[in-house]
Structure formats: C-alpha cells, structure tokens
mmCIF file of N, CA and C in Angstrom:
data_model
loop_
_atom_site.group_PDB
_atom_site.id
_atom_site.type_symbol
_atom_site.label_atom_id
_atom_site.label_comp_id
_atom_site.label_asym_id
_atom_site.label_seq_id
_atom_site.Cartn_x
_atom_site.Cartn_y
_atom_site.Cartn_z
ATOM 1 N N MET A 54 0.784 -1.204 0.048
ATOM 2 C CA MET A 54 -0.017 -0.006 0.038
ATOM 3 C C MET A 54 0.932 1.255 0.041
ATOM 4 N N PRO A 55 0.627 2.213 -0.922
ATOM 5 C CA PRO A 55 1.536 3.400 -1.033
ATOM 6 C C PRO A 55 1.396 4.208 0.260
ATOM 7 N N ASN A 56 2.373 5.042 0.511
ATOM 8 C CA ASN A 56 2.364 5.882 1.709
ATOM 9 C C ASN A 56 1.378 7.078 1.282
ATOM 10 N N THR A 57 0.368 7.233 2.226
ATOM 11 C CA THR A 57 -0.635 8.234 1.965
ATOM 12 C C THR A 57 -0.066 9.678 1.949
ATOM 13 N N PHE A 58 1.023 9.961 2.709
ATOM 14 C CA PHE A 58 1.619 11.245 2.602
ATOM 15 C C PHE A 58 2.327 11.515 1.352
ATOM 16 N N GLN A 59 2.984 10.549 0.724
ATOM 17 C CA GLN A 59 3.580 10.579 -0.569
ATOM 18 C C GLN A 59 2.573 10.769 -1.679
ATOM 19 N N SER A 60 1.507 10.124 -1.539
ATOM 20 C CA SER A 60 0.462 10.067 -2.576
ATOM 21 C C SER A 60 -0.108 11.492 -2.484
ATOM 22 N N ALA A 61 -0.465 11.831 -1.389
ATOM 23 C CA ALA A 61 -1.196 13.204 -1.291
ATOM 24 C C ALA A 61 -0.343 14.312 -1.756
ATOM 25 N N THR A 62 0.995 14.255 -1.358
ATOM 26 C CA THR A 62 2.017 15.234 -1.653
ATOM 27 C C THR A 62 2.230 15.312 -3.192
ATOM 28 N N ALA A 63 2.379 14.218 -3.712
ATOM 29 C CA ALA A 63 2.557 14.069 -5.236
ATOM 30 C C ALA A 63 1.313 14.751 -6.006
ATOM 31 N N LEU A 64 0.125 14.438 -5.493
ATOM 32 C CA LEU A 64 -1.072 14.984 -6.185
ATOM 33 C C LEU A 64 -1.103 16.497 -5.957
ATOM 34 N N LEU A 65 -0.792 17.026 -4.768
ATOM 35 C CA LEU A 65 -0.739 18.324 -4.538
ATOM 36 C C LEU A 65 0.288 19.020 -5.386
ATOM 37 N N GLY A 66 1.449 18.468 -5.487
ATOM 38 C CA GLY A 66 2.545 19.024 -6.411
ATOM 39 C C GLY A 66 2.101 19.058 -7.713
ATOM 40 N N ARG A 67 1.435 18.095 -8.346
ATOM 41 C CA ARG A 67 0.995 18.090 -9.611
ATOM 42 C C ARG A 67 -0.017 19.123 -9.927
ATOM 43 N N LEU A 68 -0.987 19.336 -8.944
ATOM 44 C CA LEU A 68 -2.066 20.307 -9.044
ATOM 45 C C LEU A 68 -1.383 21.744 -9.018
ATOM 46 N N LEU A 69 -0.402 21.894 -8.156
ATOM 47 C CA LEU A 69 0.159 23.333 -7.977
ATOM 48 C C LEU A 69 0.928 23.674 -9.195
ATOM 49 N N ILE A 70 1.622 22.725 -9.840
ATOM 50 C CA ILE A 70 2.467 23.026 -10.997
ATOM 51 C C ILE A 70 1.397 23.304 -12.136
ATOM 52 N N ALA A 71 0.312 22.538 -12.317
ATOM 53 C CA ALA A 71 -0.699 22.755 -13.252
ATOM 54 C C ALA A 71 -1.273 24.109 -13.018
ATOM 55 N N ALA A 72 -1.474 24.489 -11.750
ATOM 56 C CA ALA A 72 -2.111 25.793 -11.497
ATOM 57 C C ALA A 72 -1.289 26.994 -12.008
ATOM 58 N N MET A 73 -0.131 26.821 -12.422
ATOM 59 C CA MET A 73 0.660 27.752 -12.992
ATOM 60 C C MET A 73 0.520 27.821 -14.660
ATOM 61 N N PHE A 74 0.427 26.609 -15.099
ATOM 62 C CA PHE A 74 0.400 26.550 -16.581
ATOM 63 C C PHE A 74 -0.900 26.608 -17.240
ATOM 64 N N LEU A 75 -1.971 25.842 -16.601
ATOM 65 C CA LEU A 75 -3.356 25.885 -17.183
ATOM 66 C C LEU A 75 -3.927 27.318 -17.423
ATOM 67 N N PRO A 76 -3.922 28.177 -16.392
ATOM 68 C CA PRO A 76 -4.483 29.602 -16.688
ATOM 69 C C PRO A 76 -3.673 30.302 -17.657
ATOM 70 N N ALA A 77 -2.314 30.056 -17.817
ATOM 71 C CA ALA A 77 -1.509 30.642 -18.676
ATOM 72 C C ALA A 77 -1.967 30.253 -20.105
ATOM 73 N N GLY A 78 -2.092 28.991 -20.328
ATOM 74 C CA GLY A 78 -2.464 28.380 -21.572
ATOM 75 C C GLY A 78 -3.888 28.990 -21.993
ATOM 76 N N ILE A 79 -4.887 29.040 -21.076
ATOM 77 C CA ILE A 79 -6.151 29.412 -21.406
ATOM 78 C C ILE A 79 -6.050 31.015 -21.808
ATOM 79 N N SER A 80 -5.327 31.754 -21.057
ATOM 80 C CA SER A 80 -5.034 33.221 -21.384
ATOM 81 C C SER A 80 -4.465 33.341 -22.620
ATOM 82 N N LYS A 81 -3.543 32.527 -23.169
ATOM 83 C CA LYS A 81 -2.843 32.662 -24.408
ATOM 84 C C LYS A 81 -4.015 32.220 -25.536
ATOM 85 N N LEU A 82 -4.853 31.275 -25.259
ATOM 86 C CA LEU A 82 -5.826 30.882 -26.104
ATOM 87 C C LEU A 82 -6.974 32.092 -26.301
ATOM 88 N N SER A 83 -7.291 32.645 -25.298
ATOM 89 C CA SER A 83 -8.348 33.685 -25.372
ATOM 90 C C SER A 83 -7.853 35.002 -25.903
ATOM 91 N N GLY A 84 -6.506 35.165 -25.756
ATOM 92 C CA GLY A 84 -5.840 36.448 -26.224
ATOM 93 C C GLY A 84 -4.811 36.036 -27.221
ATOM 94 N N PHE A 85 -5.141 35.171 -28.198
ATOM 95 C CA PHE A 85 -4.201 34.561 -29.153
ATOM 96 C C PHE A 85 -3.391 35.747 -29.898
ATOM 97 N N ALA A 86 -4.074 36.693 -30.377
ATOM 98 C CA ALA A 86 -3.380 37.748 -31.152
ATOM 99 C C ALA A 86 -2.329 38.462 -30.397
ATOM 100 N N GLY A 87 -2.613 38.753 -29.127
ATOM 101 C CA GLY A 87 -1.735 39.324 -28.238
ATOM 102 C C GLY A 87 -0.475 38.378 -27.936
ATOM 103 N N THR A 88 -0.700 37.190 -27.761
ATOM 104 C CA THR A 88 0.269 36.212 -27.597
ATOM 105 C C THR A 88 1.254 36.083 -28.753
ATOM 106 N N VAL A 89 0.669 36.131 -30.019
ATOM 107 C CA VAL A 89 1.400 36.124 -31.123
ATOM 108 C C VAL A 89 2.222 37.298 -31.233
ATOM 109 N N GLY A 90 1.681 38.439 -30.924
ATOM 110 C CA GLY A 90 2.375 39.777 -30.921
ATOM 111 C C GLY A 90 3.458 39.830 -29.987
ATOM 112 N N TYR A 91 3.392 39.170 -28.807
ATOM 113 C CA TYR A 91 4.396 39.197 -27.745
ATOM 114 C C TYR A 91 5.529 38.338 -28.243
ATOM 115 N N ILE A 92 5.251 37.152 -28.853
ATOM 116 C CA ILE A 92 6.201 36.161 -29.306
ATOM 117 C C ILE A 92 6.996 36.888 -30.464
ATOM 118 N N ASN A 93 6.208 37.501 -31.312
ATOM 119 C CA ASN A 93 6.975 38.306 -32.403
ATOM 120 C C ASN A 93 7.866 39.392 -31.876
ATOM 121 N N SER A 94 7.520 40.006 -30.763
ATOM 122 C CA SER A 94 8.199 41.083 -30.233
ATOM 123 C C SER A 94 9.650 40.707 -29.838
ATOM 124 N N VAL A 95 9.821 39.530 -29.513
ATOM 125 C CA VAL A 95 11.162 38.930 -29.176
ATOM 126 C C VAL A 95 11.968 38.381 -30.365
ATOM 127 N N GLY A 96 11.348 38.476 -31.431
ATOM 128 C CA GLY A 96 11.945 38.118 -32.667
ATOM 129 C C GLY A 96 11.961 36.593 -33.035
ATOM 130 N N LEU A 97 11.186 35.848 -32.374
ATOM 131 C CA LEU A 97 11.086 34.390 -32.786
ATOM 132 C C LEU A 97 10.423 34.255 -33.974
ATOM 133 N N PRO A 98 10.816 33.163 -34.794
ATOM 134 C CA PRO A 98 10.196 32.946 -36.153
ATOM 135 C C PRO A 98 8.831 32.256 -35.944
ATOM 136 N N MET A 99 7.914 32.388 -36.849
ATOM 137 C CA MET A 99 6.592 31.801 -36.711
ATOM 138 C C MET A 99 5.838 31.849 -35.642
ATOM 139 N N PRO A 100 5.573 33.184 -35.145
ATOM 140 C CA PRO A 100 4.917 33.345 -33.869
ATOM 141 C C PRO A 100 3.565 32.675 -33.623
ATOM 142 N N ALA A 101 2.832 32.584 -34.708
ATOM 143 C CA ALA A 101 1.483 31.938 -34.626
ATOM 144 C C ALA A 101 1.632 30.412 -34.376
ATOM 145 N N VAL A 102 2.676 29.857 -35.015
ATOM 146 C CA VAL A 102 2.851 28.386 -34.634
ATOM 147 C C VAL A 102 3.482 28.317 -33.235
ATOM 148 N N GLY A 103 4.361 29.121 -32.808
ATOM 149 C CA GLY A 103 4.881 29.065 -31.464
ATOM 150 C C GLY A 103 3.735 29.292 -30.405
ATOM 151 N N ALA A 104 2.730 30.255 -30.656
ATOM 152 C CA ALA A 104 1.678 30.488 -29.741
ATOM 153 C C ALA A 104 0.825 29.222 -29.726
ATOM 154 N N THR A 105 0.626 28.561 -30.799
ATOM 155 C CA THR A 105 -0.200 27.428 -30.906
ATOM 156 C C THR A 105 0.424 26.302 -30.023
ATOM 157 N N LEU A 106 1.868 26.140 -30.149
ATOM 158 C CA LEU A 106 2.524 25.103 -29.451
ATOM 159 C C LEU A 106 2.528 25.340 -27.907
ATOM 160 N N ALA A 107 2.625 26.676 -27.589
ATOM 161 C CA ALA A 107 2.631 27.043 -26.103
ATOM 162 C C ALA A 107 1.348 26.639 -25.509
ATOM 163 N N ILE A 108 0.158 26.959 -26.310
ATOM 164 C CA ILE A 108 -1.090 26.659 -25.755
ATOM 165 C C ILE A 108 -1.325 25.198 -25.623
ATOM 166 N N LEU A 109 -0.875 24.363 -26.593
ATOM 167 C CA LEU A 109 -0.976 22.973 -26.437
ATOM 168 C C LEU A 109 -0.252 22.421 -25.314
ATOM 169 N N VAL A 110 1.061 22.841 -25.167
ATOM 170 C CA VAL A 110 1.925 22.430 -24.104
ATOM 171 C C VAL A 110 1.277 22.658 -22.698
ATOM 172 N N GLU A 111 0.850 23.964 -22.570
ATOM 173 C CA GLU A 111 0.318 24.439 -21.276
ATOM 174 C C GLU A 111 -1.032 23.784 -20.879
ATOM 175 N N ILE A 112 -1.913 23.634 -21.855
ATOM 176 C CA ILE A 112 -3.320 23.100 -21.616
ATOM 177 C C ILE A 112 -3.215 21.546 -21.472
ATOM 178 N N LEU A 113 -2.653 20.952 -22.503
ATOM 179 C CA LEU A 113 -2.668 19.521 -22.477
ATOM 180 C C LEU A 113 -1.622 18.980 -21.348
ATOM 181 N N GLY A 114 -0.479 19.666 -21.250
ATOM 182 C CA GLY A 114 0.439 19.272 -20.239
ATOM 183 C C GLY A 114 -0.217 19.383 -18.778
ATOM 184 N N SER A 115 -0.857 20.404 -18.584
ATOM 185 C CA SER A 115 -1.574 20.597 -17.355
ATOM 186 C C SER A 115 -2.586 19.497 -17.128
ATOM 187 N N ALA A 116 -3.400 19.148 -18.136
ATOM 188 C CA ALA A 116 -4.405 18.064 -18.058
ATOM 189 C C ALA A 116 -3.704 16.811 -17.690
ATOM 190 N N ALA A 117 -2.601 16.486 -18.298
ATOM 191 C CA ALA A 117 -1.806 15.358 -18.008
ATOM 192 C C ALA A 117 -1.313 15.290 -16.632
ATOM 193 N N LEU A 118 -0.838 16.412 -16.090
ATOM 194 C CA LEU A 118 -0.309 16.459 -14.663
ATOM 195 C C LEU A 118 -1.483 16.312 -13.758
ATOM 196 N N ILE A 119 -2.578 16.935 -14.006
ATOM 197 C CA ILE A 119 -3.716 16.767 -13.042
ATOM 198 C C ILE A 119 -4.183 15.421 -13.079
ATOM 199 N N ALA A 120 -4.365 14.772 -14.203
ATOM 200 C CA ALA A 120 -4.972 13.327 -14.211
ATOM 201 C C ALA A 120 -3.928 12.336 -13.771
ATOM 202 N N GLY A 121 -2.607 12.686 -13.944
ATOM 203 C CA GLY A 121 -1.490 11.777 -13.725
ATOM 204 C C GLY A 121 -1.442 10.614 -14.712
ATOM 205 N N PHE A 122 -1.591 11.099 -15.987
ATOM 206 C CA PHE A 122 -1.548 10.225 -17.119
ATOM 207 C C PHE A 122 -0.590 10.730 -18.092
ATOM 208 N N GLY A 123 0.417 9.996 -18.486
ATOM 209 C CA GLY A 123 1.435 10.480 -19.295
ATOM 210 C C GLY A 123 2.328 11.471 -18.672
ATOM 211 N N THR A 124 2.408 11.395 -17.317
ATOM 212 C CA THR A 124 3.003 12.529 -16.585
ATOM 213 C C THR A 124 4.504 12.673 -16.879
ATOM 214 N N ARG A 125 5.189 11.654 -16.984
ATOM 215 C CA ARG A 125 6.720 11.647 -17.208
ATOM 216 C C ARG A 125 6.979 12.449 -18.559
ATOM 217 N N ALA A 126 6.242 12.034 -19.541
ATOM 218 C CA ALA A 126 6.439 12.648 -20.974
ATOM 219 C C ALA A 126 5.982 14.150 -20.749
ATOM 220 N N ALA A 127 4.808 14.359 -20.258
ATOM 221 C CA ALA A 127 4.301 15.839 -20.135
ATOM 222 C C ALA A 127 5.233 16.681 -19.345
ATOM 223 N N ALA A 128 5.850 16.076 -18.265
ATOM 224 C CA ALA A 128 6.744 16.813 -17.389
ATOM 225 C C ALA A 128 8.138 17.279 -18.185
ATOM 226 N N LEU A 129 8.554 16.257 -18.951
ATOM 227 C CA LEU A 129 9.727 16.524 -19.755
ATOM 228 C C LEU A 129 9.549 17.587 -20.868
ATOM 229 N N VAL A 130 8.369 17.483 -21.506
ATOM 230 C CA VAL A 130 7.973 18.500 -22.495
ATOM 231 C C VAL A 130 7.849 19.816 -21.877
ATOM 232 N N MET A 131 7.157 19.887 -20.778
ATOM 233 C CA MET A 131 6.864 21.137 -20.066
ATOM 234 C C MET A 131 8.184 21.783 -19.592
ATOM 235 N N ALA A 132 9.040 20.815 -19.031
ATOM 236 C CA ALA A 132 10.377 21.453 -18.605
ATOM 237 C C ALA A 132 11.228 21.977 -19.740
ATOM 238 N N PHE A 133 11.271 21.396 -20.989
ATOM 239 C CA PHE A 133 11.914 21.880 -22.015
ATOM 240 C C PHE A 133 11.252 23.248 -22.526
ATOM 241 N N PHE A 134 9.936 23.182 -22.506
ATOM 242 C CA PHE A 134 9.189 24.431 -22.941
ATOM 243 C C PHE A 134 9.535 25.558 -21.955
ATOM 244 N N THR A 135 9.568 25.358 -20.618
ATOM 245 C CA THR A 135 9.648 26.341 -19.664
ATOM 246 C C THR A 135 11.251 26.854 -19.801
ATOM 247 N N LEU A 136 12.131 25.916 -20.050
ATOM 248 C CA LEU A 136 13.480 26.343 -20.201
ATOM 249 C C LEU A 136 13.715 27.273 -21.418
ATOM 250 N N SER A 137 12.987 26.932 -22.500
ATOM 251 C CA SER A 137 13.078 27.773 -23.754
ATOM 252 C C SER A 137 12.461 29.066 -23.520
ATOM 253 N N ALA A 138 11.264 29.088 -22.943
ATOM 254 C CA ALA A 138 10.558 30.317 -22.606
ATOM 255 C C ALA A 138 11.452 31.204 -21.679
ATOM 256 N N SER A 139 12.040 30.539 -20.667
ATOM 257 C CA SER A 139 12.905 31.389 -19.753
ATOM 258 C C SER A 139 13.988 32.105 -20.504
ATOM 259 N N TYR A 140 14.667 31.395 -21.471
ATOM 260 C CA TYR A 140 15.814 31.881 -22.223
ATOM 261 C C TYR A 140 15.327 33.137 -23.114
ATOM 262 N N PHE A 141 14.205 32.975 -23.779
ATOM 263 C CA PHE A 141 13.746 34.007 -24.682
ATOM 264 C C PHE A 141 12.957 35.130 -24.097
ATOM 265 N N PHE A 142 12.244 34.860 -23.008
ATOM 266 C CA PHE A 142 11.275 35.795 -22.457
ATOM 267 C C PHE A 142 11.822 36.402 -21.061
ATOM 268 N N HIS A 143 12.764 35.802 -20.492
ATOM 269 C CA HIS A 143 13.326 36.383 -19.322
ATOM 270 C C HIS A 143 14.823 36.499 -19.388
ATOM 271 N N PRO A 144 15.396 37.193 -20.311
ATOM 272 C CA PRO A 144 16.911 37.247 -20.362
ATOM 273 C C PRO A 144 17.394 38.341 -19.524
ATOM 274 N N PHE A 145 17.594 38.021 -18.218
ATOM 275 C CA PHE A 145 18.051 39.078 -17.265
ATOM 276 C C PHE A 145 19.385 39.716 -17.619
ATOM 277 N N TRP A 146 20.124 38.856 -18.366
ATOM 278 C CA TRP A 146 21.568 39.330 -18.819
ATOM 279 C C TRP A 146 21.547 40.314 -19.916
ATOM 280 N N ALA A 147 20.399 40.446 -20.468
ATOM 281 C CA ALA A 147 20.332 41.422 -21.695
ATOM 282 C C ALA A 147 19.385 42.575 -21.521
ATOM 283 N N VAL A 148 18.950 42.829 -20.283
ATOM 284 C CA VAL A 148 17.917 43.845 -20.000
ATOM 285 C C VAL A 148 18.697 45.141 -19.369
ATOM 286 N N PRO A 149 18.069 46.230 -19.333
ATOM 287 C CA PRO A 149 18.571 47.342 -18.575
ATOM 288 C C PRO A 149 18.784 46.981 -17.091
ATOM 289 N N ALA A 150 19.749 47.570 -16.406
ATOM 290 C CA ALA A 150 20.010 47.345 -14.929
ATOM 291 C C ALA A 150 18.775 47.466 -14.174
ATOM 292 N N GLU A 151 17.917 48.400 -14.421
ATOM 293 C CA GLU A 151 16.694 48.575 -13.642
ATOM 294 C C GLU A 151 15.663 47.412 -13.642
ATOM 295 N N GLN A 152 15.855 46.718 -14.769
ATOM 296 C CA GLN A 152 14.877 45.553 -14.990
ATOM 297 C C GLN A 152 15.481 44.226 -14.654
ATOM 298 N N ALA A 153 16.763 44.142 -14.487
ATOM 299 C CA ALA A 153 17.382 42.971 -14.303
ATOM 300 C C ALA A 153 17.016 42.175 -13.064
ATOM 301 N N PHE A 154 16.721 42.775 -11.913
ATOM 302 C CA PHE A 154 16.369 42.164 -10.755
ATOM 303 C C PHE A 154 15.016 41.423 -11.055
ATOM 304 N N MET A 155 14.061 42.025 -11.530
ATOM 305 C CA MET A 155 12.677 41.527 -11.714
ATOM 306 C C MET A 155 12.666 40.343 -12.802
ATOM 307 N N VAL A 156 13.514 40.493 -13.913
ATOM 308 C CA VAL A 156 13.483 39.555 -14.932
ATOM 309 C C VAL A 156 14.322 38.447 -14.291
ATOM 310 N N SER A 157 15.325 38.562 -13.556
ATOM 311 C CA SER A 157 16.128 37.403 -12.998
ATOM 312 C C SER A 157 15.216 36.661 -12.105
ATOM 313 N N LEU A 158 14.315 37.307 -11.306
ATOM 314 C CA LEU A 158 13.324 36.628 -10.516
ATOM 315 C C LEU A 158 12.524 35.559 -11.224
ATOM 316 N N LEU A 159 11.953 36.166 -12.346
ATOM 317 C CA LEU A 159 11.197 35.368 -13.231
ATOM 318 C C LEU A 159 11.874 34.113 -13.865
ATOM 319 N N PHE A 160 13.109 34.456 -14.342
ATOM 320 C CA PHE A 160 13.972 33.384 -14.803
ATOM 321 C C PHE A 160 14.195 32.265 -13.761
ATOM 322 N N TYR A 161 14.680 32.682 -12.657
ATOM 323 C CA TYR A 161 15.009 31.558 -11.591
ATOM 324 C C TYR A 161 13.756 31.000 -10.961
ATOM 325 N N LYS A 162 12.554 31.639 -10.998
ATOM 326 C CA LYS A 162 11.325 30.850 -10.702
ATOM 327 C C LYS A 162 11.124 29.839 -11.640
ATOM 328 N N ASN A 163 11.226 30.052 -12.980
ATOM 329 C CA ASN A 163 11.121 29.084 -13.951
ATOM 330 C C ASN A 163 12.091 27.980 -13.725
ATOM 331 N N ILE A 164 13.268 28.200 -13.454
ATOM 332 C CA ILE A 164 14.285 27.250 -13.222
ATOM 333 C C ILE A 164 13.872 26.283 -11.989
ATOM 334 N N ALA A 165 13.229 26.786 -11.014
ATOM 335 C CA ALA A 165 12.670 26.021 -9.873
ATOM 336 C C ALA A 165 11.571 25.139 -10.346
ATOM 337 N N ILE A 166 10.708 25.653 -11.273
ATOM 338 C CA ILE A 166 9.629 24.886 -11.737
ATOM 339 C C ILE A 166 10.166 23.787 -12.619
ATOM 340 N N ILE A 167 11.170 23.939 -13.375
ATOM 341 C CA ILE A 167 11.812 22.985 -14.160
ATOM 342 C C ILE A 167 12.261 21.882 -13.229
ATOM 343 N N GLY A 168 12.841 22.205 -12.078
ATOM 344 C CA GLY A 168 13.326 21.312 -11.127
ATOM 345 C C GLY A 168 12.121 20.358 -10.585
ATOM 346 N N GLY A 169 11.018 20.891 -10.311
ATOM 347 C CA GLY A 169 9.838 20.160 -9.929
ATOM 348 C C GLY A 169 9.388 19.225 -11.019
ATOM 349 N N LEU A 170 9.337 19.846 -12.295
ATOM 350 C CA LEU A 170 8.875 18.974 -13.452
ATOM 351 C C LEU A 170 9.925 17.828 -13.635
ATOM 352 N N LEU A 171 11.068 17.977 -13.501
ATOM 353 C CA LEU A 171 12.134 16.999 -13.576
ATOM 354 C C LEU A 171 11.926 15.776 -12.490
ATOM 355 N N ILE A 172 11.622 16.323 -11.298
ATOM 356 C CA ILE A 172 11.306 15.292 -10.346
ATOM 357 C C ILE A 172 10.155 14.469 -10.693
ATOM 358 N N LEU A 173 9.093 15.133 -11.213
ATOM 359 C CA LEU A 173 7.967 14.364 -11.703
ATOM 360 C C LEU A 173 8.342 13.378 -12.758
ATOM 361 N N ALA A 174 9.169 13.904 -13.629
ATOM 362 C CA ALA A 174 9.657 12.919 -14.755
ATOM 363 C C ALA A 174 10.448 11.777 -14.189
ATOM 364 N N ALA A 175 11.182 12.029 -13.205
ATOM 365 C CA ALA A 175 11.961 10.900 -12.647
ATOM 366 C C ALA A 175 11.198 9.937 -11.817
ATOM 367 N N PHE A 176 10.204 10.425 -10.962
ATOM 368 C CA PHE A 176 9.587 9.580 -10.022
ATOM 369 C C PHE A 176 8.078 9.279 -10.311
ATOM 370 N N GLY A 177 7.551 9.886 -11.381
ATOM 371 C CA GLY A 177 6.204 9.702 -11.726
ATOM 372 C C GLY A 177 5.229 10.467 -10.887
ATOM 373 N N PRO A 178 3.860 10.178 -11.124
ATOM 374 C CA PRO A 178 2.843 10.984 -10.546
ATOM 375 C C PRO A 178 2.481 10.568 -9.224
ATOM 376 N N GLY A 179 2.829 9.435 -8.774
ATOM 377 C CA GLY A 179 2.391 9.016 -7.584
ATOM 378 C C GLY A 179 1.120 8.107 -7.703
ATOM 379 N N ALA A 180 0.668 7.524 -6.422
ATOM 380 C CA ALA A 180 -0.316 6.483 -6.350
ATOM 381 C C ALA A 180 -1.687 7.051 -6.812
ATOM 382 N N TRP A 181 -1.935 8.348 -6.505
ATOM 383 C CA TRP A 181 -3.159 8.934 -6.555
ATOM 384 C C TRP A 181 -3.299 9.563 -7.956
ATOM 385 N N SER A 182 -3.229 8.782 -9.024
ATOM 386 C CA SER A 182 -3.199 9.242 -10.412
ATOM 387 C C SER A 182 -3.717 8.043 -11.263
ATOM 388 N N ILE A 183 -4.040 8.350 -12.428
ATOM 389 C CA ILE A 183 -4.369 7.312 -13.441
ATOM 390 C C ILE A 183 -3.352 6.245 -13.580
ATOM 391 N N GLU A 184 -2.080 6.601 -13.697
ATOM 392 C CA GLU A 184 -0.930 5.795 -13.891
ATOM 393 C C GLU A 184 -0.869 5.019 -12.560
ATOM 394 N N GLY A 185 -0.959 5.657 -11.451
ATOM 395 C CA GLY A 185 -0.828 4.875 -10.176
ATOM 396 C C GLY A 185 -1.985 3.874 -9.901
ATOM 397 N N ARG A 186 -3.166 4.132 -10.328
ATOM 398 C CA ARG A 186 -4.195 3.264 -10.249
ATOM 399 C C ARG A 186 -3.944 2.026 -11.238
ATOM 400 N N SER A 187 -3.557 2.423 -12.362
ATOM 401 C CA SER A 187 -3.225 1.334 -13.369
ATOM 402 C C SER A 187 -2.120 0.420 -12.900
ATOM 403 N N ALA A 188 -1.072 0.922 -12.319
ATOM 404 C CA ALA A 188 -0.048 0.159 -11.772
ATOM 405 C C ALA A 188 -0.369 -0.772 -10.528
ATOM 406 N N SER A 189 -1.279 -0.156 -9.746
ATOM 407 C CA SER A 189 -1.805 -1.058 -8.616
ATOM 408 C C SER A 189 -2.599 -2.196 -9.055
ATOM 409 N N LYS A 190 -3.354 -2.063 -10.198
ATOM 410 C CA LYS A 190 -4.120 -3.180 -10.781
ATOM 411 C C LYS A 190 -3.388 -4.241 -11.276
ATOM 412 N N HIS A 191 -2.166 -3.927 -11.820
ATOM 413 C CA HIS A 191 -1.285 -4.924 -12.462
ATOM 414 C C HIS A 191 -0.364 -5.465 -11.377
ATOM 415 N N ALA A 192 -0.345 -5.002 -10.210
ATOM 416 C CA ALA A 192 0.692 -5.516 -9.194
ATOM 417 C C ALA A 192 0.191 -6.732 -8.492
#
C-alpha cells in the first residue's frame, strides 16, 4: 500500500504546477493575437505556430499532470518548454540594470519549476493518479 503522505503530496505538487500552466494556456488561447504579438516582439520565427505550441503544451500538459496520465512525458515536454521560454522571455543578462532584478526573479522561478517537473519525470505522478491506479491493478 503506497504511503498516504507521498501520494497526497505528489497529487498536490501536480495540481500546484498545473495551476501555473493551465491559466496561462487559457489566457494565451483567449488572447491569441496578443500572444502572437508578444512572441513576435522577441524576434522568434513563426509566432503563430509558437503560440499554438505554447497553448498545447500548457493546456494538455496541465491536463496530463492533473490526471496523472502520461506524466513523465508531459513533465519533460513542459520542462523543455519552460527552459526555452525562460531563455527567450526572461533574459536578465540582456535587459537594462533597472529591470534585471525582476527579470532574473522570473527566470529563476522558472528554473525552480523545471526542477519540480524533472522530479515528476523521474519519480512519476504517485499512487493517486491514473498511472498509479493502473500500476496497482497490475501488481
């Protein structure tokens, strides 16, 4: 029988990480033109494609984390997405000094989120998940 504390903590962790990505994905979807403009403003190619990919990663990845289905793959994709977004949208090394502190906070917040996502990728979603239920049926 899985440890209740570990199961509950893993579920809470998945929900809290999804709580950051899901509203962001919905916001990008409802404000698609603004998202495309923002991506374009940093000089990335094909901003509409990038916006669509960001929406898919944030919404589908959040759903995977919440359900605990395909968690490892979703976490790895979301970690790569977050690392890429951090590099392009929070370049504290390239902003004016008066902006560097705030931009670096955003960058390192994302690095911490990547850490949480990598832990999910390594250890899985826990027992209170679709994957956990499936594994316990086969045990």
